[in-house]
Coordinates of C-alpha atoms in Angstrom, one line a residue:
X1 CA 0.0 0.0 0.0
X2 CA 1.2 3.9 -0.3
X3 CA 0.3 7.2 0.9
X4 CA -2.1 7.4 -1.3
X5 CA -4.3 4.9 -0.7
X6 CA -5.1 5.9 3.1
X7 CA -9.0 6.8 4.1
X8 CA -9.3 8.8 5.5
X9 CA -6.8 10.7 3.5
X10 CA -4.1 12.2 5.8
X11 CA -3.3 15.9 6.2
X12 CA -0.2 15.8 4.7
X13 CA 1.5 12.4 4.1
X14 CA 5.2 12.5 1.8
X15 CA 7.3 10.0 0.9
X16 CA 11.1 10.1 1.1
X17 CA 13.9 8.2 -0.5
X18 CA 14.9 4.9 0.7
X19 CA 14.2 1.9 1.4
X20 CA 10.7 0.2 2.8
X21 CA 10.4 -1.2 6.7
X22 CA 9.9 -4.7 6.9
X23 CA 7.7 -5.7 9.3
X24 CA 8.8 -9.8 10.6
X25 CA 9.6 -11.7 13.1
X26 CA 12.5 -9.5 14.1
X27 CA 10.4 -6.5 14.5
X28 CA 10.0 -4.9 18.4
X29 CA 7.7 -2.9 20.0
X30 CA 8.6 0.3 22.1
X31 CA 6.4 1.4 24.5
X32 CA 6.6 4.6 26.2
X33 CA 4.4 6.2 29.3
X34 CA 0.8 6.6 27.8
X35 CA 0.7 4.6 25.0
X36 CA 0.1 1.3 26.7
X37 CA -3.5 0.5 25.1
X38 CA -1.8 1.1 21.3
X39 CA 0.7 -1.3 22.6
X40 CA -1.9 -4.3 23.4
X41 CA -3.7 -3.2 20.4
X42 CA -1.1 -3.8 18.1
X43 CA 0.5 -6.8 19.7
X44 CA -3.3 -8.4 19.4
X45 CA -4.7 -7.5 16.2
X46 CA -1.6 -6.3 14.1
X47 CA 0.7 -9.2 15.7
X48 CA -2.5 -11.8 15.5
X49 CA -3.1 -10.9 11.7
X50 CA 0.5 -11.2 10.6
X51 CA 1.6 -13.9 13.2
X52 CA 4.2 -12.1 14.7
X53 CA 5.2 -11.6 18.5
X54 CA 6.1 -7.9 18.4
X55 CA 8.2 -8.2 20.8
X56 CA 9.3 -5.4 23.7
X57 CA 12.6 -3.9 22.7
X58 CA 15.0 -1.1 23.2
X59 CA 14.6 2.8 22.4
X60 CA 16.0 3.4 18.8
X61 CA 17.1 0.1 18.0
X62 CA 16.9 -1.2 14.5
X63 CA 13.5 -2.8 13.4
X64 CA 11.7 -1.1 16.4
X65 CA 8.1 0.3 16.1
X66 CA 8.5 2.9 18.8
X67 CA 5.4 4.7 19.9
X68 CA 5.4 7.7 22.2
X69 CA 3.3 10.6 23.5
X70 CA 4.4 14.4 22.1
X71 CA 3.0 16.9 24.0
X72 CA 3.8 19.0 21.1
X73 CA 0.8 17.8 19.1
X74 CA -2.9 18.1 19.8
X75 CA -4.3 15.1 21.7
X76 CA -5.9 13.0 18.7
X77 CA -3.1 14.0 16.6
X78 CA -0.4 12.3 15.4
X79 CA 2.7 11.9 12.8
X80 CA 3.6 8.5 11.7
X81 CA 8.1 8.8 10.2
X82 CA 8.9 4.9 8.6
X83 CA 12.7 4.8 7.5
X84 CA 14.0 1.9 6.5
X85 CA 15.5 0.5 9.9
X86 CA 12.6 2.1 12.5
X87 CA 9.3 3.2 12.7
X88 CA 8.0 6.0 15.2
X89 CA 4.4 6.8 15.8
X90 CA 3.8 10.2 18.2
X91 CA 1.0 11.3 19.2
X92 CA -0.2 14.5 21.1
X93 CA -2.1 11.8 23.9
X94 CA -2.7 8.1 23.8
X95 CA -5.7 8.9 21.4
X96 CA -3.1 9.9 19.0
X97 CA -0.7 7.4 19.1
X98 CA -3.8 4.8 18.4
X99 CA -4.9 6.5 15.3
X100 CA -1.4 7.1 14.1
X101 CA -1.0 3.0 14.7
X102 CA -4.5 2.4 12.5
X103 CA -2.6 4.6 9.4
X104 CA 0.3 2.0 10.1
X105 CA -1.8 -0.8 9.4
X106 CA -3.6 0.3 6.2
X107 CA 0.1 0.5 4.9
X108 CA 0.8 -3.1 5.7
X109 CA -1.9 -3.8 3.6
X110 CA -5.6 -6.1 3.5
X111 CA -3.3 -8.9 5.8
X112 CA -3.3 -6.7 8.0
X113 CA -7.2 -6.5 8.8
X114 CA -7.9 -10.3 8.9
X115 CA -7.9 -12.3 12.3
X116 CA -4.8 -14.8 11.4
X117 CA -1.5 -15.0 9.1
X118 CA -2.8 -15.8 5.9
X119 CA 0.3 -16.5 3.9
X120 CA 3.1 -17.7 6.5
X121 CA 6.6 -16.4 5.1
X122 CA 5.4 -13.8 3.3
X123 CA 6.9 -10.2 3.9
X124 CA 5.2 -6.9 4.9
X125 CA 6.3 -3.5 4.9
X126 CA 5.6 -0.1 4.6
X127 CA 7.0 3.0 2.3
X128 CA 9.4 5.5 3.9
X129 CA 8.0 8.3 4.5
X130 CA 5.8 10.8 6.6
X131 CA 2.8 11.4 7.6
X132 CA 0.9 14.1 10.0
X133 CA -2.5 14.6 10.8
X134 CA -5.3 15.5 12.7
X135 CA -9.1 15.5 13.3
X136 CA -11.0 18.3 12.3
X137 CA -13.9 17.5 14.4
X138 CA -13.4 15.7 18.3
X139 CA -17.3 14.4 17.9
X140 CA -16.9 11.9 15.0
X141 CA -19.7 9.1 15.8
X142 CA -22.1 6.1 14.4
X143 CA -25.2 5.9 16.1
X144 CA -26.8 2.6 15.7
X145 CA -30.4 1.6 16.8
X146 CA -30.3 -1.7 18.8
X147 CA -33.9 -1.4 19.7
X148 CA -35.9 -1.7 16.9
X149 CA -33.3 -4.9 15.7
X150 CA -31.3 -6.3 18.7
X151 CA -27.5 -6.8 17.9
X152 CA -26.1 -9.3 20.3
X153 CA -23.1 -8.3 21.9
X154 CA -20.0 -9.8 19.4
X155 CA -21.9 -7.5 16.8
X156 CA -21.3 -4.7 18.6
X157 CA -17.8 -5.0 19.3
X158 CA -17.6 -6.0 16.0
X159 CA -18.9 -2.5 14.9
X160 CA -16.3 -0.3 17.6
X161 CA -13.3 -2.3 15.6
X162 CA -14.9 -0.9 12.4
X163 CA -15.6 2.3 14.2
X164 CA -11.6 2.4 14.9
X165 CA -10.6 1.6 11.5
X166 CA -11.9 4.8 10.2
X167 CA -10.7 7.0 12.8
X168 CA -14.5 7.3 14.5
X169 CA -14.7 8.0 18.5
X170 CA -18.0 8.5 19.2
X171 CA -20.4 5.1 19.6
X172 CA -23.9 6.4 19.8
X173 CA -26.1 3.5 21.7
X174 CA -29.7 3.4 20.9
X175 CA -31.0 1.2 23.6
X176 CA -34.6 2.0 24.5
X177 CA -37.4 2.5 22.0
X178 CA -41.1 1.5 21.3
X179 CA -40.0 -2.5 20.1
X180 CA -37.5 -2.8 22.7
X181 CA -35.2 -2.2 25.8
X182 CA -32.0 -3.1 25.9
X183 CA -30.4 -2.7 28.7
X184 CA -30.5 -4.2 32.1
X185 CA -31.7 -2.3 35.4
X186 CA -31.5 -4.3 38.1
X187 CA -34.2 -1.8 40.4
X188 CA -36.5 -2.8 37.4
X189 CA -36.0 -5.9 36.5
X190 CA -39.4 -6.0 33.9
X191 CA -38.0 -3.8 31.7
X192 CA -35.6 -6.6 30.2
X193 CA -37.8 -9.2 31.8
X194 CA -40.9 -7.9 29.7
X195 CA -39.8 -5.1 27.5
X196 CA -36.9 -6.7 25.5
X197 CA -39.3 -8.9 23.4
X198 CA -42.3 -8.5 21.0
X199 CA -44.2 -11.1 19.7
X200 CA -44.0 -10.5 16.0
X201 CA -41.9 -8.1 14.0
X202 CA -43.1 -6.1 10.7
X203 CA -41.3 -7.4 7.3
X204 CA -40.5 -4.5 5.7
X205 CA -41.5 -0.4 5.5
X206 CA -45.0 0.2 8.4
X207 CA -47.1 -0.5 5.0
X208 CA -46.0 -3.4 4.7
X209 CA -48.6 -6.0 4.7
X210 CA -46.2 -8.7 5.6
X211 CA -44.8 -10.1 9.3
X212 CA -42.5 -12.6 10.9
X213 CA -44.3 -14.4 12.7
X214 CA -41.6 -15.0 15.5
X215 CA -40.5 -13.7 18.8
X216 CA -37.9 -11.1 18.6
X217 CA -35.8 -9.9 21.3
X218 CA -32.4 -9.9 23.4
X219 CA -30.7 -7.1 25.8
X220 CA -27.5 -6.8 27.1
X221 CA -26.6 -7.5 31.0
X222 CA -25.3 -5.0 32.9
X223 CA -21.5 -7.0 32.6
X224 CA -22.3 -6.8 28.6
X225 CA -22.2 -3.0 28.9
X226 CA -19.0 -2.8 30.8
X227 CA -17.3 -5.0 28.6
X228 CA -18.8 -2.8 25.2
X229 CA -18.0 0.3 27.5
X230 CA -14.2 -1.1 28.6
X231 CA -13.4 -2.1 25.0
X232 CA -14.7 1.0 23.0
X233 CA -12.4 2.6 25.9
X234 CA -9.4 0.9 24.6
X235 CA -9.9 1.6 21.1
X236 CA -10.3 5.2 22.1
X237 CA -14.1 5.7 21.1
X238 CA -16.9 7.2 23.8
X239 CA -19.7 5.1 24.1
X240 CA -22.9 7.5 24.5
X241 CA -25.9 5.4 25.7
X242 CA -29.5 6.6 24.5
X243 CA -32.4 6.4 26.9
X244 CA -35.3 7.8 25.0
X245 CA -38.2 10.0 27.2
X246 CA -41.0 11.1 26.9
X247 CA -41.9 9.5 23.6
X248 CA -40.2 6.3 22.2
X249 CA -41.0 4.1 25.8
X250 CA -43.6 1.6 24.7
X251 CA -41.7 -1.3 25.7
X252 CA -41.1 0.4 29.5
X253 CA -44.7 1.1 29.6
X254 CA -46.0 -2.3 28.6
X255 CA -43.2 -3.4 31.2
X256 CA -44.4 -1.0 34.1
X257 CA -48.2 0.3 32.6
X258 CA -47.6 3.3 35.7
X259 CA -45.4 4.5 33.6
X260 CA -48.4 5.7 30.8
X261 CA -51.4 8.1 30.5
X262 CA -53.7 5.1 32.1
X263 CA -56.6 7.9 32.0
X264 CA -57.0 7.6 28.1
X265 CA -55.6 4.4 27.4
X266 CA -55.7 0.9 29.2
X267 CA -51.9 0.3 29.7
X268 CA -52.4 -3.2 31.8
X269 CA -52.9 -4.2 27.8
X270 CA -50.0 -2.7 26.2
X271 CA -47.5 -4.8 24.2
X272 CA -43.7 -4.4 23.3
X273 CA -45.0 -2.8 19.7
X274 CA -44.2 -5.2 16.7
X275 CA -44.3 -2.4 14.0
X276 CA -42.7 0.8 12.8
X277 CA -43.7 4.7 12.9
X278 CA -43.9 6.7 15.8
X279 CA -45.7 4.7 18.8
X280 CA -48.7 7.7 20.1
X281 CA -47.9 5.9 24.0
X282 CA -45.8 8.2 26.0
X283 CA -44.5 8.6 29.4
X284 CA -47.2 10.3 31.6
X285 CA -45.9 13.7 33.5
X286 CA -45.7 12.4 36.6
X287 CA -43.5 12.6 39.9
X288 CA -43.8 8.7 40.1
X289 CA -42.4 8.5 36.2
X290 CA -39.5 11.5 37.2
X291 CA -38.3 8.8 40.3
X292 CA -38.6 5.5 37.9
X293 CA -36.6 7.3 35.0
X294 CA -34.0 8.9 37.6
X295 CA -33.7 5.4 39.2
X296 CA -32.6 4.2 35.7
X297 CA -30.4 6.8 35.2
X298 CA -28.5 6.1 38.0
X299 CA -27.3 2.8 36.9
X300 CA -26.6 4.0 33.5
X301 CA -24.4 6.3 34.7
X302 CA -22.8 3.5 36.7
X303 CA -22.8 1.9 33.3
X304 CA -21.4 4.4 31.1
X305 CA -18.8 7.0 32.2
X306 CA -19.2 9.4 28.7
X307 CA -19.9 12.9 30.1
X308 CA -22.4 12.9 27.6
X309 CA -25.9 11.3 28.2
X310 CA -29.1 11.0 25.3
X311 CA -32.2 11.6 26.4
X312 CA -34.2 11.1 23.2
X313 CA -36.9 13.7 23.5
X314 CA -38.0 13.5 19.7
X315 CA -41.2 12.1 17.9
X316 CA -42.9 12.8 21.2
X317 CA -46.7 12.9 20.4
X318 CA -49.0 15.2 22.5
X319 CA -52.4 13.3 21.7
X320 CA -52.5 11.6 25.1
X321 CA -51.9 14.6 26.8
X322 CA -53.5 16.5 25.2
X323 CA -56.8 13.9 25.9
X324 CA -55.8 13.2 29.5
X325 CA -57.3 15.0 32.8
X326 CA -54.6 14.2 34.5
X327 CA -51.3 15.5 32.6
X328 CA -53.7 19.3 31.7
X329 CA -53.6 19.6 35.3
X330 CA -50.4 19.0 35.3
X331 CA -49.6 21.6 33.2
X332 CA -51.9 24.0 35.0
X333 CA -50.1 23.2 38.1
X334 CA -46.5 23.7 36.9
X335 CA -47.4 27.0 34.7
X336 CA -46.8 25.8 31.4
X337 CA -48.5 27.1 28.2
X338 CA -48.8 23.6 26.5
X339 CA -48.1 20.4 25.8
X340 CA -44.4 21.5 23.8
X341 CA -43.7 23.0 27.3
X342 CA -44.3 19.9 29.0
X343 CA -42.1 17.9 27.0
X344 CA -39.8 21.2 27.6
X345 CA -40.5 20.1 31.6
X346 CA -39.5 16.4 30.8
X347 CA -35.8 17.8 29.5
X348 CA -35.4 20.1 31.8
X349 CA -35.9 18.0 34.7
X350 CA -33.2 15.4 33.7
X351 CA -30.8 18.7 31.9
X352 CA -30.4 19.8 36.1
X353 CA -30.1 16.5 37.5
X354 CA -27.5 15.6 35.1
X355 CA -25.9 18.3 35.5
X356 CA -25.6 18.0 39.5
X357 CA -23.9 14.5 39.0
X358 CA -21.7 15.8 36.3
X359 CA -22.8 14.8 33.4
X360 CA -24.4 17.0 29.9
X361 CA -27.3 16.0 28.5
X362 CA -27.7 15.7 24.7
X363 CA -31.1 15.4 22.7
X364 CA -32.3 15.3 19.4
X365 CA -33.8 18.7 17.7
X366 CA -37.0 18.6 19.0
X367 CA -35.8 19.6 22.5
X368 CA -36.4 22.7 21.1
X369 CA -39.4 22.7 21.2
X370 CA -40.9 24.7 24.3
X371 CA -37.7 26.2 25.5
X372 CA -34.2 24.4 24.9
X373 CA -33.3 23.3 28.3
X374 CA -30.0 25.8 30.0
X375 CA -27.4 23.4 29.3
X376 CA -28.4 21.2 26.5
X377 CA -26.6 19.7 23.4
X378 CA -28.5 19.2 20.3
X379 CA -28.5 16.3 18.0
X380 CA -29.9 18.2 14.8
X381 CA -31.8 15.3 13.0
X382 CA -34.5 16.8 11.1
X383 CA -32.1 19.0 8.7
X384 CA -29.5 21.6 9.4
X385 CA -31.9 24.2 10.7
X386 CA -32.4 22.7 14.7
X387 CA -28.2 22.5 15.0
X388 CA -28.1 25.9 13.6
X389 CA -30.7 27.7 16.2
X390 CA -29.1 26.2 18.8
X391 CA -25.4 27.3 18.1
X392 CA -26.9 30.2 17.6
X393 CA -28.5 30.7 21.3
X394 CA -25.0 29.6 22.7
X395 CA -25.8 25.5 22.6
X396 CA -23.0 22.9 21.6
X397 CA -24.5 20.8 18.4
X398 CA -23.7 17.8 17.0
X399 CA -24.6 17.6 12.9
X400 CA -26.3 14.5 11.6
X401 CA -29.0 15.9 9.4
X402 CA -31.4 12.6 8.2
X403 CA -31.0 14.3 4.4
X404 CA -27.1 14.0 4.1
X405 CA -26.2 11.0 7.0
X406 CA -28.5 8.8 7.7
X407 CA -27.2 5.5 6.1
X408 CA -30.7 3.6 6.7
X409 CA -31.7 6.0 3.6
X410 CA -31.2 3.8 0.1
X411 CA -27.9 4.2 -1.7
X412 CA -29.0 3.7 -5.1
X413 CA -32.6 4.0 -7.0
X414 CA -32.4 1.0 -8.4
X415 CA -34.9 -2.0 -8.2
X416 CA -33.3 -4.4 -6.7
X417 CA -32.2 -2.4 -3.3
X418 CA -33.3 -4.0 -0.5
X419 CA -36.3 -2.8 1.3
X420 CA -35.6 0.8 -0.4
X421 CA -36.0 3.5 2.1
X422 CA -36.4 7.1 1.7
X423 CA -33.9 9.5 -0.2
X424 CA -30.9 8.2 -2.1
X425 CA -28.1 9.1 -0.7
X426 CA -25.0 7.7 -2.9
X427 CA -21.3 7.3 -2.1
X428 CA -20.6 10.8 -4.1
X429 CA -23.6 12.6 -2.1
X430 CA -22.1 11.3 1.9
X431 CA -18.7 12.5 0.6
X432 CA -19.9 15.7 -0.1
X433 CA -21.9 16.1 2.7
X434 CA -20.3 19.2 5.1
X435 CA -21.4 19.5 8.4
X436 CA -21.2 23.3 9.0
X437 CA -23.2 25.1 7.7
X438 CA -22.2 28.5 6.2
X439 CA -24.4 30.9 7.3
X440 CA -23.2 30.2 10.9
X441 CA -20.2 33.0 11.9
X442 CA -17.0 31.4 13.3
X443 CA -17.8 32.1 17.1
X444 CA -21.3 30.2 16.4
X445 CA -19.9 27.3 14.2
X446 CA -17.8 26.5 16.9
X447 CA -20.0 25.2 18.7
X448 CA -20.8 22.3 16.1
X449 CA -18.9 19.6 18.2
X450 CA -18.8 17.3 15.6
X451 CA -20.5 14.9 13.3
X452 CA -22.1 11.3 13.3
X453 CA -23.7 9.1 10.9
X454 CA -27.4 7.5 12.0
X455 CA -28.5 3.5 11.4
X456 CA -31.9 2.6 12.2
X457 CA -32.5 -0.8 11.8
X458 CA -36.3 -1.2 11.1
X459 CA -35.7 -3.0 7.9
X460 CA -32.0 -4.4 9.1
X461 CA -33.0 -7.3 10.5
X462 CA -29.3 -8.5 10.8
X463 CA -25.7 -7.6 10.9
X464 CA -25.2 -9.0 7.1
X465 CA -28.4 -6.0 6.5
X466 CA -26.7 -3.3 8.7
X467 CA -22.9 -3.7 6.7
X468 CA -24.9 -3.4 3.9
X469 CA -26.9 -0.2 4.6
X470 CA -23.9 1.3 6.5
X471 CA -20.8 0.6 4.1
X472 CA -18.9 2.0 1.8
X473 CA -20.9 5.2 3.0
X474 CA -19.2 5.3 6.5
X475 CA -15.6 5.2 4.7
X476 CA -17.0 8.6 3.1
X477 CA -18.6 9.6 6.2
X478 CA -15.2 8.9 8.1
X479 CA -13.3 11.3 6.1
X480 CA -15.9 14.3 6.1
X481 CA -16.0 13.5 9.9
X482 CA -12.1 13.5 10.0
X483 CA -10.2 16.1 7.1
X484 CA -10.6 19.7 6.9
X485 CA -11.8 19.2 3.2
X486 CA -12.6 21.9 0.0
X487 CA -16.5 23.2 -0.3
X488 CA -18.5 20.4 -1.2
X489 CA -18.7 20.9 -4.7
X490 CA -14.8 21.3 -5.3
X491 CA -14.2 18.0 -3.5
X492 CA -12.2 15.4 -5.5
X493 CA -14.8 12.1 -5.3
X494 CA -12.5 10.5 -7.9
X495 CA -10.1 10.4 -5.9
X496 CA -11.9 9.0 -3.0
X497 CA -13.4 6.2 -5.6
X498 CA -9.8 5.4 -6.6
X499 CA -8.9 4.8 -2.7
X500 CA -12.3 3.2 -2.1
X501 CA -10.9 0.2 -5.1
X502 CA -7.7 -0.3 -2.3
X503 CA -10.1 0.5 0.8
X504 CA -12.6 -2.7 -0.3
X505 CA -9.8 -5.3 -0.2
X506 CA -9.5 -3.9 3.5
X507 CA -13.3 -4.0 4.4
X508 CA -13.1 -7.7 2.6
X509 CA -10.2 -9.0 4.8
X510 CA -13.1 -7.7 7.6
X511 CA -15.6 -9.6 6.6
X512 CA -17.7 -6.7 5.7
X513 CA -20.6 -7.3 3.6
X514 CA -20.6 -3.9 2.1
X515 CA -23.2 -2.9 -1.4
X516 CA -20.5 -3.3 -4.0
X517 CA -20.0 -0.3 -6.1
X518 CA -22.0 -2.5 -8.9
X519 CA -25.0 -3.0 -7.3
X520 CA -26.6 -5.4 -4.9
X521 CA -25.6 -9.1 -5.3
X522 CA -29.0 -11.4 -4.9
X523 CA -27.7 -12.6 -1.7
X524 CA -28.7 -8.7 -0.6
X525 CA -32.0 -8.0 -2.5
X526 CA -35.7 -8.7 -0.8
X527 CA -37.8 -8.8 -3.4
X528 CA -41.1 -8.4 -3.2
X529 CA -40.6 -6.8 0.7
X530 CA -41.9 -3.4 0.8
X531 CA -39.5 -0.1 1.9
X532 CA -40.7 3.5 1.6
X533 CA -38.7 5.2 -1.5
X534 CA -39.0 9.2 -2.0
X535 CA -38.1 10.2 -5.3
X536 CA -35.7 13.4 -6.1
X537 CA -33.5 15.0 -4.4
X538 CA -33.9 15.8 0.2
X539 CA -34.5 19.5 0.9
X540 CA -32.5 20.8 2.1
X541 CA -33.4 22.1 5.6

């Protein structure tokens, strides 16, 4: 592999005269202070797919891979100097070092991203040369929807190693929702007990007409977390757990029916919903729902040490309040105007207590809506628009707009995509996808923390489905998330393609089961399955 060939493309990368480092049996590994989880990584995964021991050695000596913290540098960044007889990775924290060490590894080549030696004897190396770089954005994430289609726990390490190979650090968790709770909470042990299973599951867009007719479910122990949590931690990505209130709770209300508007609807009958769409059963306004949900919180933030915390808050119908004797008193009582401003309550309630236990919350856009609570973070969904009112009032904002990044959204408009959904959104159209906007002035664009892409698996029924939907977009995705690149138009996508032809060879050494760049192989399609295509271009919003 050479210089050119890296995604996402480095900052500046220059090759110098001489000759290439072999990497073999000879080859040592230099630790210094800070750079210990590079160390196991590389021994592990690098040493595991190459069979070599990587063996500790001394400072400067010939055939050493020495890595090294430079104060020098900012904390993610990094420069990478090969000459012949050494290698040296420095990075500005351990963060660095570790994405300095995954730009080593796409050098060595596809070998270099399977599980095992594949050709004993043969040699590796890497080009002499240079390379420095940085992230433009400290929020680069994937947010993937375990609720709606459970992943079970290998999956999801699976996915941070993926995360890690494209420089991501951000692991959004979506782990409650209408068709299923995730995660285990021992003070309410129904939630998993009851609400991490429906009976059936909709085949297919909510008009579809057809169902498996099959018990779906799983959730992940409270030791599952940890272990998700203490890995993504090693590979230097933030896992951010999603706890969705009001809206989005079916599954804890069919689990604990106190939890609903039992004045207008008979929650004793409630069932962990089997279909898709936005569920009209929401928490009711209660102090008794404010102690259940603050109970839960306090073992997810046992659970997950990311400052950051999602709350949900979108897609939060107002029917039931609006119907129920119960939650208009409750607005009478507290002073609100309306049902927007009780939602408004709901955030702001969990925005302080959050806050008093050190922690931010983050919600999508429609937090908005009734007054943004003091020190929220917006997740701007629904376009550009939400992200850009709240950088606007002062709020930190992290850009996933569904119109440019959400990779549940068709790639192509051809017949034979699977379960078609929505907009297409091609290679070419991620890639040139920019997540500040322009009219934002330099103080206010600063506060756009960062980027992530969004999977919801309503018509991923599997991993094979979700590496499907999700790559070669991410790759793009990865780069926009990662280089300080050209206005969108001016960007070179032929160049990216030409990486992408060496960049597939890596995802197949993973075992990705990415949409080749010729169109879905029949092993993909599900014909006769309906999805829920939009023709033309999004808005742009």
């Amino acid at each position: 592999m050479t210089f050119e060939q890296l995604i996402p493309a480095p900052a500046r990368a220059e090759a110098t005269q001489g000759s290439p480092f072999v990497v073999d049996a000879a080859t040592t590994l230099v630790a210094g202070p800070g750079t210990e989880s590079t160390e196991r990584w590389l021994r592990a995964t690098l040493g595991g797919a190459l069979g070599l021991p990587l063996r500790p050695g001394a400072e400067g000596a010939a055939g050493s891979v020495s890595l090294r913290v430079d104060g020098s540098l900012e904390p993610e960044a990094y420069r990478l100097t090969i000459e012949s007889d050494r290698v040296e990775i420095a990075g500005g924290g351990g963060a660095g070092v570790f994405w300095g060490a995954q730009t080593l590894r796409q050098l060595l080549g596809p070998d270099a991203f399977r599980r095992a030696r594949l050709r004993p004897g043969a040699e590796h190396s890497v080009p002499a040369g240079t390379v420095e770089d940085a992230p433009r954005f400290g929020w680069r994430g994937m947010m993937l929807d375990v609720s709606r289609h459970f992943m079970p726990k290998d999956g999801v390490l699976r996915y941070l190693d993926l995360l890690a190979a494209h420089k991501l650090n951000v692991f959004h968790f979506h782990i409650t929702d209408d068709q299923g709770w995730r995660v285990e909470i021992k003070r309410h042990p129904r939630l998993t007990e009851v609400g991490s299973s429906r009976a059936r599951t909709r085949w297919g867009h909510r008009a579809s007409p057809l169902w498996l007719e099959h018990p779906h479910g799983g959730y992940y122990t409270q030791d599952d977390i940890r272990e998700i949590v203490a890995y993504a931690d090693s590979l230097h990505i933030t896992v951010v757990p999603e706890v969705d209130i009001p809206g989005h709770s079916q599954a804890a209300i069919t689990a604990y029916p106190h939890l609903g508007n039992s004045d207008v609807v008979d929650t004793e009958a409630m069932q962990v919903w089997d279909s898709w769409g936005v569920s009209p059963n929401v928490l009711a306004p209660t102090e008794d729902v404010l102690r259940f949900y603050e109970g839960v919180f306090e073992e997810i933030l046992d659970l997950f040490p990311s400052t950051f915390i999602h709350v949900g808050g979108d897609e939060c119908p107002k029917d039931q309040w609006k119907a129920s004797p119960a939650a208009q008193a409750r607005i009478k009582e507290l002073g609100l105007a309306d049902e927007d401003e009780l939602q408004s309550w709901f955030i702001r309630h969990f925005d302080r207590w959050l806050t008093a236990r050190g922690r931010r919350l983050i919600g999508w856009d429609e937090i908005l809506e009734g007054g943004l609570a003091e020190g929220a973070t917006v997740s701007s969904w629904r376009g550009y628009r939400g992200g850009i009112d709240a950088a606007r009032s002062g709020h930190d904002v992290v850009m996933c707009p569904e119109q440019q990044v959400y990779l549940n959204f068709r790639e192509d408009g051809g017949p034979d995509e699977p379960m078609p959904i929505a907009f297409v959104r091609t290679l070419e159209d991620v890639y040139r996808f920019e997540p500040v906007p322009a009219e934002l002035t330099e103080e206010e664009a600063a506060h756009v923390l960062g980027t992530q892409a969004n999977v919801w698996t309503e018509v991923m029924e599997n991993q094979q489905r979700v590496d499907y939907q999700v790559f070669p977009r991410l790759a793009a995705f990865a780069e926009v998330a990662w280089r300080e690149l050209p206005a969108s138009a001016e960007r070179d996508f032929a160049d990216f393609e030409r990486r992408m032809s060496a960049h597939y060879a890596r995802l197949d050494a993973l075992g990705v089961d990415y949409r080749p760049p010729t169109g879905p192989l029949p092993r993909h399609t599900r014909p006769g399955v309906l999805g829920r295509p939009i023709d033309g271009p999004p808005p742009n919003v």
